mmCIF file of C-alpha atoms and ligand atoms in Angstrom:
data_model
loop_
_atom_site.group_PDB
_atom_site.id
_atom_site.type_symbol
_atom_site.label_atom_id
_atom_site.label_comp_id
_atom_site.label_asym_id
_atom_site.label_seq_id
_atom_site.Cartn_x
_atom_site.Cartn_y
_atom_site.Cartn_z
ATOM 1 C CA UNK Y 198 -142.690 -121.500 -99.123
ATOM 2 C CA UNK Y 199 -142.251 -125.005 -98.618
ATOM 3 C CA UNK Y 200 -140.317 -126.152 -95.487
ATOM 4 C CA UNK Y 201 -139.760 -129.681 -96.052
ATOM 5 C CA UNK Y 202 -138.126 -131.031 -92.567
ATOM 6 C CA UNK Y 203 -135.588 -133.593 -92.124
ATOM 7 C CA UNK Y 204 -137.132 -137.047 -91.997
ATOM 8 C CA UNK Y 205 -140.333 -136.204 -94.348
ATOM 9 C CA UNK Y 206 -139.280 -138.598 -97.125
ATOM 10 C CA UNK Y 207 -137.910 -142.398 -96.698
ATOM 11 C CA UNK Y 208 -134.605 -142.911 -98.339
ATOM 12 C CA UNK Y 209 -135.476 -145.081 -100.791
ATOM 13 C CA UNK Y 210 -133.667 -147.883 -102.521
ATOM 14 C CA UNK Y 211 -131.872 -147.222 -105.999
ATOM 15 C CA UNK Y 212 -134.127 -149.556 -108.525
ATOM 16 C CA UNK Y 213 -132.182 -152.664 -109.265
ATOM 17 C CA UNK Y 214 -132.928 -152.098 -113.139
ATOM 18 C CA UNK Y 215 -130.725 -149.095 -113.257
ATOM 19 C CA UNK Y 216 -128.270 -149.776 -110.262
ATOM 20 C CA UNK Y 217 -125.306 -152.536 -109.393
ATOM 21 C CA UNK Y 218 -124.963 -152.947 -105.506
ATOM 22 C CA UNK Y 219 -126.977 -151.028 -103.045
ATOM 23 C CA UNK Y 220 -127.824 -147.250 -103.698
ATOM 24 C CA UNK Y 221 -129.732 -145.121 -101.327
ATOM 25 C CA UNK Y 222 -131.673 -142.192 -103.020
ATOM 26 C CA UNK Y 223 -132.427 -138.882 -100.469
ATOM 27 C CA UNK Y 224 -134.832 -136.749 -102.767
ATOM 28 C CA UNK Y 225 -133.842 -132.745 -102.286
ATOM 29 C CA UNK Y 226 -136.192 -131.125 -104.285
ATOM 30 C CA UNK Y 227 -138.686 -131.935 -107.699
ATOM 31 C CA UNK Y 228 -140.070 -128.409 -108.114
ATOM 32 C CA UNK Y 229 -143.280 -128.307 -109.038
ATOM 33 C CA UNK Y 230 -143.504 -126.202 -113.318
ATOM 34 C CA UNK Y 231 -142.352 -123.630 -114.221
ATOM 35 C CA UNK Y 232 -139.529 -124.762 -112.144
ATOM 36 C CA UNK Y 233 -138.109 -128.082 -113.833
ATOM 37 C CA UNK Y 234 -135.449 -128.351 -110.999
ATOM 38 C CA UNK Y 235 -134.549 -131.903 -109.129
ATOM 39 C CA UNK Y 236 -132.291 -132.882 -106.983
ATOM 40 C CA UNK Y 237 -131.273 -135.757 -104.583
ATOM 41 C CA UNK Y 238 -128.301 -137.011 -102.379
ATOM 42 C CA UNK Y 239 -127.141 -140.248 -103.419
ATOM 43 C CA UNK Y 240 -125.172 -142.677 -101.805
ATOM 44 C CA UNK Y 241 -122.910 -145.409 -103.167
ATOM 45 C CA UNK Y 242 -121.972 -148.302 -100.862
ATOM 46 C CA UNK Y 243 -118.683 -149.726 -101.866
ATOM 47 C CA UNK Y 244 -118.751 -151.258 -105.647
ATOM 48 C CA UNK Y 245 -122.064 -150.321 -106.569
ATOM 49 C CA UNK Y 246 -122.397 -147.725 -109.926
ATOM 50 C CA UNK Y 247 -125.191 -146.356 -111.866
ATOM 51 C CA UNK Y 248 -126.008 -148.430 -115.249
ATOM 52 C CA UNK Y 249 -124.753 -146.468 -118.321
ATOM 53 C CA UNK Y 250 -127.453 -143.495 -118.612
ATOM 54 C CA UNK Y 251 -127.687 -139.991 -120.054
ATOM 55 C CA UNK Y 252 -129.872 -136.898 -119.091
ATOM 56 C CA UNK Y 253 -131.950 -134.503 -121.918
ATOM 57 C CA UNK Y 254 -130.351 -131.230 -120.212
ATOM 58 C CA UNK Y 255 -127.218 -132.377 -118.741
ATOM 59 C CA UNK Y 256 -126.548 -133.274 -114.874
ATOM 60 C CA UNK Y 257 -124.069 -131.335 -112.262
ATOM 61 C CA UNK Y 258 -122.821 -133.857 -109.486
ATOM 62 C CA UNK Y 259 -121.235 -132.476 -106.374
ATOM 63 C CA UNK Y 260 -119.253 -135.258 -104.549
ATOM 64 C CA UNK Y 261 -120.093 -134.469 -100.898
ATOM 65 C CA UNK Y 262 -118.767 -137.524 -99.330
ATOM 66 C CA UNK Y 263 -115.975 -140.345 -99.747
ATOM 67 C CA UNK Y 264 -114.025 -141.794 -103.526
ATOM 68 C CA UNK Y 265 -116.120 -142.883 -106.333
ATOM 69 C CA UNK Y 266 -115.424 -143.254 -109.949
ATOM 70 C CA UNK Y 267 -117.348 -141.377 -113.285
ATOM 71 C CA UNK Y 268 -116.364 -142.301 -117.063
ATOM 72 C CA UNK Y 269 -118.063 -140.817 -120.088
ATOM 73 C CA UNK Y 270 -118.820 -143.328 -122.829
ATOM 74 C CA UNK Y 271 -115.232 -143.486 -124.882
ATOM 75 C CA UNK Y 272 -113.224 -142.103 -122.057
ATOM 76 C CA UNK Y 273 -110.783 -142.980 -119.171
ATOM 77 C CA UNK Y 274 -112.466 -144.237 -115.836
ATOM 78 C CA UNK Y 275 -111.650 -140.822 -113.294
ATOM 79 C CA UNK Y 276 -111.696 -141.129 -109.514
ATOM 80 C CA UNK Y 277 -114.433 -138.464 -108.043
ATOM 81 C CA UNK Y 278 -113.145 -137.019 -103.790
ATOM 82 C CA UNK Y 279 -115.243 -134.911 -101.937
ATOM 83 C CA UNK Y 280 -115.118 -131.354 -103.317
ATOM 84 C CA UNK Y 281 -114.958 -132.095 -107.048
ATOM 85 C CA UNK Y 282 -118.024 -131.310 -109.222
ATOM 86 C CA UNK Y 283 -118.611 -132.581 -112.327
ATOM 87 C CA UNK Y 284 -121.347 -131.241 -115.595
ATOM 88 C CA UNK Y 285 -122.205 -133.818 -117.798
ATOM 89 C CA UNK Y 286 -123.915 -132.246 -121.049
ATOM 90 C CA UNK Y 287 -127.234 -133.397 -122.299
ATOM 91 C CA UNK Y 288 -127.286 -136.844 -124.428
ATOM 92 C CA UNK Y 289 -123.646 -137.550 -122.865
ATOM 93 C CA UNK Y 290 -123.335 -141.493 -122.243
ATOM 94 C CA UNK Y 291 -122.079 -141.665 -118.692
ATOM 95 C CA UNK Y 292 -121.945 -143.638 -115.272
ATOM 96 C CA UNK Y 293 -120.971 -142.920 -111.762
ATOM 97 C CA UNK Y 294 -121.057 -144.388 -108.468
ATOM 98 C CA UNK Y 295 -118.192 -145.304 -105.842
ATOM 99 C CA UNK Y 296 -114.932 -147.282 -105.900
ATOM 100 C CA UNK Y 297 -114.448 -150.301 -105.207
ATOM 101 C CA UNK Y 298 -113.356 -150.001 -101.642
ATOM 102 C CA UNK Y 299 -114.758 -147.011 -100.865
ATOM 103 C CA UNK Y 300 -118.575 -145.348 -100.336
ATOM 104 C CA UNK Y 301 -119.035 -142.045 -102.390
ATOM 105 C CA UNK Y 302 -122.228 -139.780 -102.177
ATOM 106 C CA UNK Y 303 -123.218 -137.283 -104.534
ATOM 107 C CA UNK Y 304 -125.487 -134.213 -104.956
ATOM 108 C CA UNK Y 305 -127.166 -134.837 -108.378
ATOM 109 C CA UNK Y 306 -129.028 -131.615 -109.830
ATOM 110 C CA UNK Y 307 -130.124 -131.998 -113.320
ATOM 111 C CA UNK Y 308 -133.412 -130.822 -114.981
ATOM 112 C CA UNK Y 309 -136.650 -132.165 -116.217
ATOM 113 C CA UNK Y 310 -137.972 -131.473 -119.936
ATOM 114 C CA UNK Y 311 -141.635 -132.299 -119.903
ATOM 115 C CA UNK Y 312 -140.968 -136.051 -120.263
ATOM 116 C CA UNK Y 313 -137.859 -137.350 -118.479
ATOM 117 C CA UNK Y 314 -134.584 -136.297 -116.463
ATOM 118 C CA UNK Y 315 -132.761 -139.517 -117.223
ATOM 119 C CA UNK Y 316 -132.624 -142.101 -120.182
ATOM 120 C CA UNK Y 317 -130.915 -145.557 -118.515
ATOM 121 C CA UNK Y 318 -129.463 -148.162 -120.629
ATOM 122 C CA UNK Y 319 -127.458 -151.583 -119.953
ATOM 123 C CA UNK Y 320 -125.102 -151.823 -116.758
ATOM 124 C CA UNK Y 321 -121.563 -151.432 -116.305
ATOM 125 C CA UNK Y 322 -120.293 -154.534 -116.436
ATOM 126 C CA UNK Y 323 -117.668 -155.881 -113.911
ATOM 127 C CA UNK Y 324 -114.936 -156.107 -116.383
ATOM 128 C CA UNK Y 325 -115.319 -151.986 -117.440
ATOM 129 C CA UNK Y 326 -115.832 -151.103 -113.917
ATOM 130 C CA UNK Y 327 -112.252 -152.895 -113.300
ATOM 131 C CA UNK Y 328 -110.623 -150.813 -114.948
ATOM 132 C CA UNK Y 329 -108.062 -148.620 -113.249
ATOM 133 C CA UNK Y 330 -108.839 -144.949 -113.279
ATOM 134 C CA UNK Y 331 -106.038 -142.295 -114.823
ATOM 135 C CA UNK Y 332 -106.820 -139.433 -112.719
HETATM 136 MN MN1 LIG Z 223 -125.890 -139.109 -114.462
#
């Protein structure tokens, strides 16, 4: 076993290329193969958002903390509360991050296929993050 304590690994800064606003990234596990396994806290300061992205074998988030926001490429903006869990399937065109007045962190678990666990692409811009979410 590997008992990895509290405090072992920084919390390191979401990468500006794939990330409006400030991000902090708390890895929770990249097991080593056979096990293709990661997963990593995430925290969303007010306003900030992923870029537009998808994952090869999907992604679970598991909002742990505060309100945030998640739209799939072609549908409504959704507001995300602690408690709610969301699956994204593999290739889906998605973002998520908090709202705009409010911090949200997230467990992310998704998988790794050899090659990649995430395929990013352009930002949300201001003007889609605007808009109002219907649930
Ligand atoms: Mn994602």
């Amino acid at each position: 076993m590997d008992h990895i304590k509290a405090g072992t690994h920084a919390t390191r800064r979401g990468n500006p290329d794939w990330f409006t606003g400030a991000v902090w990234q708390d890895p929770i596990v990249e097991a080593p193969a056979p096990a293709r396994v990661r997963a990593a806290r995430v925290a969303f300061e007010p306003g900030a958002r992923t870029n537009w992205h998808t994952h090869p074998l999907g992604q679970t988030l598991h909002v742990i903390q505060g309100t945030g926001r998640f739209q799939t490429l072609g549908g409504p903006v959704v507001t995300l509360r602690a408690g709610d869990t969301v699956f994204i399937p593999p290739g889906e065109k998605h973002w998520h991050g908090a709202s705009p007045t409010h911090g949200m962190v997230h467990i992310a678990i998704h998988e790794f296929d050899g090659e990649t666990h995430v395929t990013w692409m352009e930002p949300v811009t201001d003007a889609d993050y605007a808009v109002a979410p219907t649930g």
